[in-house]
Short mmCIF file of C-alpha atoms in Angstrom, two decimals:
data_model
loop_
_atom_site.label_atom_id
_atom_site.label_comp_id
_atom_site.label_asym_id
_atom_site.label_seq_id
_atom_site.Cartn_x
_atom_site.Cartn_y
_atom_site.Cartn_z
CA UNK A 507 79.55 121.89 80.24
CA UNK A 508 82.69 119.70 80.23
CA UNK A 509 82.86 116.80 82.65
CA UNK A 510 85.98 115.70 84.49
CA UNK A 511 86.02 112.38 86.31
CA UNK A 512 88.26 111.86 89.33
CA UNK A 513 89.22 108.21 89.83
CA UNK A 514 89.97 107.76 93.50
CA UNK A 515 88.93 106.15 96.74
CA UNK A 516 87.56 109.03 98.79
CA UNK A 517 87.75 107.04 102.01
CA UNK A 518 91.45 107.92 102.23
CA UNK A 519 92.52 111.39 103.34
CA UNK A 520 95.09 111.82 100.58
CA UNK A 521 92.50 111.14 97.86
CA UNK A 522 89.90 113.32 99.58
CA UNK A 523 92.26 116.30 99.70
CA UNK A 524 92.68 116.22 95.93
CA UNK A 525 88.95 115.78 95.41
CA UNK A 526 88.34 118.88 97.52
CA UNK A 527 90.92 120.83 95.51
CA UNK A 528 89.26 119.81 92.23
CA UNK A 529 85.89 121.02 93.45
CA UNK A 530 87.38 124.18 94.90
CA UNK A 531 89.02 125.23 91.63
CA UNK A 532 86.62 123.78 89.05
CA UNK A 533 84.11 126.60 89.01
CA UNK A 534 80.47 126.45 87.98
CA UNK A 535 81.19 125.70 84.33
CA UNK A 536 82.79 122.30 85.01
CA UNK A 537 81.01 119.15 86.10
CA UNK A 538 83.25 117.19 88.50
CA UNK A 539 82.35 113.58 89.23
CA UNK A 540 84.08 110.81 91.13
CA UNK A 541 84.46 107.12 90.30
CA UNK A 542 85.92 104.36 92.44
CA UNK A 543 88.74 102.69 90.46
CA UNK A 544 88.04 99.39 92.23
CA UNK A 545 84.60 99.21 90.60
CA UNK A 546 83.84 96.56 88.00
CA UNK A 547 84.51 97.42 84.33
CA UNK A 548 80.78 97.77 83.74
CA UNK A 549 80.38 100.14 86.67
CA UNK A 550 83.35 102.23 85.53
CA UNK A 551 81.99 102.49 81.99
CA UNK A 552 78.67 103.71 83.36
CA UNK A 553 80.34 106.18 85.73
CA UNK A 554 82.67 107.61 83.07
CA UNK A 555 80.39 107.57 80.03
CA UNK A 556 79.97 111.37 79.97
CA UNK A 557 83.54 112.28 80.95
CA UNK A 558 85.60 114.46 78.61
CA UNK A 559 88.67 113.95 80.79
CA UNK A 560 89.64 111.56 83.55
CA UNK A 561 92.02 112.24 86.42
CA UNK A 562 93.20 108.99 88.00
CA UNK A 563 94.91 109.24 91.37
CA UNK A 564 97.05 106.21 92.21
CA UNK A 565 94.88 104.36 89.73
CA UNK A 566 94.72 103.41 86.07
CA UNK A 567 92.06 103.24 83.39
CA UNK A 568 91.86 99.74 81.90
CA UNK A 569 91.81 99.65 78.12
CA UNK A 570 88.73 97.41 78.16
CA UNK A 571 86.98 100.30 79.91
CA UNK A 572 88.50 103.12 77.86
CA UNK A 573 87.43 101.60 74.54
CA UNK A 574 83.80 102.02 75.62
CA UNK A 575 84.21 105.74 76.38
CA UNK A 576 83.87 107.60 73.06
CA UNK A 577 83.64 111.01 74.77
CA UNK A 578 86.90 110.58 76.68
CA UNK A 579 89.63 112.69 75.09
CA UNK A 580 92.18 113.09 77.88
CA UNK A 581 93.65 111.17 80.79
CA UNK A 582 95.16 113.91 82.92
CA UNK A 583 97.70 112.81 85.52
CA UNK A 584 98.45 114.74 88.69
CA UNK A 585 101.97 113.30 88.72
CA UNK A 586 105.06 113.83 86.59
CA UNK A 587 105.41 110.09 85.98
CA UNK A 588 103.11 108.33 83.55
CA UNK A 589 104.02 104.68 84.11
CA UNK A 590 100.70 104.03 85.90
CA UNK A 591 98.72 104.20 82.65
CA UNK A 592 98.97 102.53 79.25
CA UNK A 593 99.96 105.57 77.19
CA UNK A 594 100.40 103.59 73.98
CA UNK A 595 97.13 101.68 74.33
CA UNK A 596 95.17 104.83 75.13
CA UNK A 597 96.73 106.71 72.21
CA UNK A 598 95.52 103.99 69.84
CA UNK A 599 92.01 104.75 71.12
CA UNK A 600 92.49 108.45 70.37
CA UNK A 601 92.87 109.34 74.05
CA UNK A 602 95.79 111.58 74.99
CA UNK A 603 97.70 111.31 78.27
CA UNK A 604 99.18 114.40 79.92
CA UNK A 605 101.31 114.65 83.02
CA UNK A 606 101.25 117.48 85.54
CA UNK A 607 103.41 119.89 83.55
CA UNK A 608 106.00 120.24 86.28
CA UNK A 609 103.47 121.17 88.96
CA UNK A 610 105.35 119.20 91.60
CA UNK A 611 108.86 120.09 90.41
CA UNK A 612 109.58 122.52 93.23
CA UNK A 613 108.27 120.09 95.85
CA UNK A 614 110.33 117.18 94.50
CA UNK A 615 113.45 119.31 94.10
CA UNK A 616 113.24 120.52 97.70
CA UNK A 617 112.85 116.94 98.91
CA UNK A 618 115.81 115.93 96.76
CA UNK A 619 118.05 118.52 98.38
CA UNK A 620 116.78 117.53 101.84
CA UNK A 621 117.84 113.94 101.14
CA UNK A 622 121.28 115.13 100.05
CA UNK A 623 121.67 117.07 103.28
CA UNK A 624 120.30 114.25 105.41
CA UNK A 625 122.66 111.65 103.95
CA UNK A 626 125.68 113.94 104.07
CA UNK A 627 125.01 115.10 107.66
CA UNK A 628 123.91 111.64 108.95
CA UNK A 629 120.65 113.18 110.19
CA UNK A 630 118.82 109.94 110.95
CA UNK A 631 121.69 108.55 113.01
CA UNK A 632 122.02 111.82 114.91
CA UNK A 633 118.27 111.82 115.60
CA UNK A 634 118.32 108.19 116.76
CA UNK A 635 121.28 108.82 119.05
CA UNK A 636 119.64 111.91 120.50
CA UNK A 637 116.39 110.02 121.18
CA UNK A 638 118.41 107.30 122.89
CA UNK A 639 119.79 109.89 125.31
CA UNK A 640 123.32 109.74 123.94
CA UNK A 641 123.34 113.41 122.89
CA UNK A 642 126.74 114.49 121.55
CA UNK A 643 128.51 111.38 122.79
CA UNK A 644 126.55 109.34 120.28
CA UNK A 645 127.00 111.83 117.47
CA UNK A 646 130.74 111.98 118.09
CA UNK A 647 130.97 108.30 117.18
CA UNK A 648 129.59 108.94 113.70
CA UNK A 649 131.84 109.35 110.65
CA UNK A 650 132.82 112.91 109.78
CA UNK A 651 129.90 114.74 108.21
CA UNK A 652 130.13 116.44 104.84
CA UNK A 653 129.10 119.80 103.37
CA UNK A 654 127.25 120.20 100.08
CA UNK A 655 129.05 123.48 99.48
CA UNK A 656 131.35 123.34 96.47
CA UNK A 657 130.49 119.77 95.54
CA UNK A 658 129.94 118.55 91.98
CA UNK A 659 126.34 117.44 91.54
CA UNK A 660 125.43 115.32 88.54
CA UNK A 661 121.78 115.51 87.50
CA UNK A 662 120.51 112.70 85.28
CA UNK A 663 117.41 114.03 83.55
CA UNK A 664 117.28 117.81 83.15
CA UNK A 665 113.56 118.34 82.71
CA UNK A 666 111.22 120.29 84.99
CA UNK A 667 112.42 118.62 88.18
CA UNK A 668 116.09 118.36 87.27
CA UNK A 669 116.24 122.08 86.46
CA UNK A 670 114.54 122.95 89.75
CA UNK A 671 117.12 120.86 91.61
CA UNK A 672 119.81 122.88 89.85
CA UNK A 673 118.15 126.12 90.98
CA UNK A 674 117.86 124.92 94.59
CA UNK A 675 121.56 124.05 94.63
CA UNK A 676 122.72 127.41 93.29
CA UNK A 677 122.90 128.77 96.84
CA UNK A 678 125.30 125.99 97.81
CA UNK A 679 127.88 127.05 95.20
CA UNK A 680 127.83 123.60 93.63
CA UNK A 681 129.19 122.76 90.22
CA UNK A 682 126.24 121.38 88.26
CA UNK A 683 126.67 118.90 85.43
CA UNK A 684 123.84 117.04 83.76
CA UNK A 685 123.02 114.30 81.30
CA UNK A 686 119.77 114.14 79.35
CA UNK A 687 118.59 112.39 76.22
CA UNK A 688 116.64 115.54 75.34
CA UNK A 689 118.72 118.45 74.10
CA UNK A 690 118.00 121.74 75.84
CA UNK A 691 117.18 124.95 74.02
CA UNK A 692 120.40 126.80 73.11
CA UNK A 693 121.75 128.67 76.11
CA UNK A 694 119.39 127.03 78.59
CA UNK A 695 122.10 125.07 80.37
CA UNK A 696 124.29 128.16 80.65
CA UNK A 697 121.35 130.09 82.05
CA UNK A 698 121.15 127.58 84.89
CA UNK A 699 124.90 127.33 85.36
CA UNK A 700 124.90 123.70 84.26
CA UNK A 701 127.12 121.85 81.81
CA UNK A 702 125.99 118.94 79.63
CA UNK A 703 128.21 115.85 79.81
CA UNK A 704 127.90 112.20 78.83
CA UNK A 705 126.60 109.77 81.44
CA UNK A 706 129.89 108.03 82.21
CA UNK A 707 131.65 111.36 82.74
CA UNK A 708 128.85 112.49 85.06
CA UNK A 709 129.05 109.32 87.14
CA UNK A 710 132.82 109.53 87.55
CA UNK A 711 133.01 113.25 88.27
CA UNK A 712 130.07 113.75 90.64
CA UNK A 713 130.09 113.87 94.42
CA UNK A 714 126.30 113.56 94.33
CA UNK A 715 124.37 111.77 91.58
CA UNK A 716 120.65 112.55 91.50
CA UNK A 717 118.28 111.03 88.96
CA UNK A 718 115.09 112.58 87.54
CA UNK A 719 113.85 110.58 84.55
CA UNK A 720 110.50 109.04 83.58
CA UNK A 721 110.20 105.28 83.90
CA UNK A 722 110.16 103.62 80.49
CA UNK A 723 111.96 100.81 78.69
CA UNK A 724 115.13 102.87 78.21
CA UNK A 725 115.41 104.06 81.82
CA UNK A 726 114.40 100.90 83.69
CA UNK A 727 117.49 99.65 85.51
CA UNK A 728 119.70 102.38 84.04
CA UNK A 729 121.55 102.66 87.37
CA UNK A 730 123.06 99.22 87.97
CA UNK A 731 126.34 97.62 89.02
CA UNK A 732 128.32 99.16 86.15
CA UNK A 733 127.06 102.66 86.89
CA UNK A 734 127.61 102.43 90.65
CA UNK A 735 131.14 101.15 90.02
CA UNK A 736 131.84 104.26 87.94
CA UNK A 737 130.91 106.53 90.84
CA UNK A 738 133.41 107.76 93.40
CA UNK A 739 133.58 105.73 96.60
CA UNK A 740 132.79 108.98 98.43
CA UNK A 741 129.77 109.80 96.26
CA UNK A 742 126.11 109.47 97.20
CA UNK A 743 123.13 108.48 95.05
CA UNK A 744 119.71 110.17 95.23
CA UNK A 745 116.53 108.88 93.56
CA UNK A 746 113.22 110.73 93.82
CA UNK A 747 111.74 109.68 90.45
CA UNK A 748 110.85 105.98 90.14
CA UNK A 749 112.33 103.01 91.98
CA UNK A 750 112.84 100.70 89.00
CA UNK A 751 115.29 103.11 87.34
CA UNK A 752 117.87 101.75 89.77
CA UNK A 753 118.64 98.07 90.24
CA UNK A 754 117.98 97.66 93.95
CA UNK A 755 120.14 94.56 94.45
CA UNK A 756 123.08 96.32 92.77
CA UNK A 757 122.53 99.44 94.87
CA UNK A 758 122.48 97.42 98.09
CA UNK A 759 125.69 95.64 97.07
CA UNK A 760 127.37 98.95 96.18
CA UNK A 761 126.52 100.33 99.63
CA UNK A 762 127.58 97.17 101.44
CA UNK A 763 130.90 97.02 99.57
CA UNK A 764 131.64 100.70 100.04
CA UNK A 765 131.59 101.33 96.29
CA UNK A 766 129.49 104.41 97.07
CA UNK A 767 129.13 106.26 100.37
CA UNK A 768 125.38 106.61 100.73
CA UNK A 769 121.91 106.80 99.21
CA UNK A 770 118.82 108.94 99.72
CA UNK A 771 115.71 107.36 98.22
CA UNK A 772 112.08 108.41 97.98
CA UNK A 773 111.29 105.46 95.70
CA UNK A 774 111.99 101.72 95.64
CA UNK A 775 111.49 98.89 93.16
CA UNK A 776 108.48 97.61 95.10
CA UNK A 777 106.23 99.90 97.12
CA UNK A 778 105.45 99.47 99.93
CA UNK A 779 108.72 97.67 100.44
CA UNK A 780 109.47 94.62 102.56
CA UNK A 781 110.25 95.72 106.15
CA UNK A 782 113.37 93.55 105.91
CA UNK A 783 114.71 95.48 102.89
CA UNK A 784 118.40 96.12 103.75
CA UNK A 785 118.05 99.72 102.57
CA UNK A 786 115.83 100.40 105.59
CA UNK A 787 118.48 99.21 108.01
CA UNK A 788 121.73 100.58 106.60
CA UNK A 789 123.35 103.54 108.35
CA UNK A 790 124.34 104.90 104.94
CA UNK A 791 120.83 105.05 103.42
CA UNK A 792 117.71 107.10 104.08
CA UNK A 793 114.34 106.09 102.62
CA UNK A 794 111.11 108.10 102.52
CA UNK A 795 107.75 106.66 101.36
CA UNK A 796 107.40 108.12 97.83
CA UNK A 797 106.03 111.45 98.94
CA UNK A 798 108.54 113.97 97.59
CA UNK A 799 105.90 115.67 95.44
CA UNK A 800 103.07 115.66 97.94
CA UNK A 801 103.04 119.22 99.27
CA UNK A 802 99.94 121.37 99.55
CA UNK A 803 101.31 123.87 97.06
CA UNK A 804 102.32 121.18 94.56
CA UNK A 805 98.95 119.43 94.84
CA UNK A 806 97.13 122.68 94.17
CA UNK A 807 99.27 123.54 91.14
CA UNK A 808 98.63 120.05 89.72
CA UNK A 809 94.87 120.42 90.08
CA UNK A 810 94.87 123.89 88.51
CA UNK A 811 96.96 122.55 85.63
CA UNK A 812 94.58 119.62 85.15
CA UNK A 813 91.59 121.93 84.95
CA UNK A 814 93.38 124.19 82.45
CA UNK A 815 93.91 121.19 80.19
CA UNK A 816 90.24 120.22 80.55
CA UNK A 817 89.37 123.72 79.37
CA UNK A 818 91.58 123.15 76.34
CA UNK A 819 89.74 119.89 75.61
CA UNK A 820 86.41 121.71 75.74
CA UNK A 821 87.69 124.46 73.42
CA UNK A 822 89.47 122.03 71.09
CA UNK A 823 92.81 123.73 71.72
CA UNK A 824 96.26 122.15 71.87
CA UNK A 825 96.79 120.26 75.12
CA UNK A 826 99.75 120.92 77.38
CA UNK A 827 102.35 118.41 78.61
CA UNK A 828 101.05 115.53 76.50
CA UNK A 829 103.13 112.37 76.79
CA UNK A 830 104.51 111.28 73.42
CA UNK A 831 103.78 107.54 72.99
CA UNK A 832 107.02 107.22 71.02
CA UNK A 833 108.98 108.23 74.15
CA UNK A 834 107.78 105.11 75.95
CA UNK A 835 110.12 102.88 73.94
#
């Protein structure tokens, strides 16, 4: 019977929900155990010694623990991002790391579009004015709102999430362009009504720039002063992947100077962020607390995917959505 270890603090509701989903879907042929990631290395080694796979939630597996776990074959993430674990170090120990296989792609793409709409339609300002009793008189003082319809949307990173964003936007009659370091299968971009372009072209042509890339050495800070300066002054920037892919100081300056018109962010360089972060107080930015992927449906798909990969470990079959250590560089 294969054993899967869930690394989480069950005293929090978010962790407990995923623990319940694991137990609900695991079935009688899988042994599901839990380990507190705040335990000492010795306690973790003891707790995980029989695990074939580990599922860390908002946690990591230290290499000095992993090297004492000869049975461990897979670290299965419930997220698309893999920057929370040492993929290279684990691979040297013969332990593969897999992400969630796009399980949260629909959830994140819906949140992405909601941020686009919220920034364009000045939703937070309208809500604040309404709560203050100003009703339409307050709203009438806002700048003219904007439609998404017919806009050019540039998607940086055309993987599972980027493609789902493209699908969500099809009903808005947008022109979709994208940039990705990974070449799509022939005809795949045409199938989605998207056109591949280089990054500078995308930045200059887009009314909305939305980024969906993993965080690694090549993507860290890839949206900085130069990139924001290439964007239209009427364009908005959306980030629902990882905060460090944009340079926050440069983004703040671009908004303050009017180099770009707005930003919708689910992620920041540091989380939780300082309450005095200017992005929280600008009328042109909307920030949510890194929860774009956290829907009930997305959580369930991620758990089912994790268990399917555990089954592959037990049957010595090829694992799905394994992170290539080479891609980290």
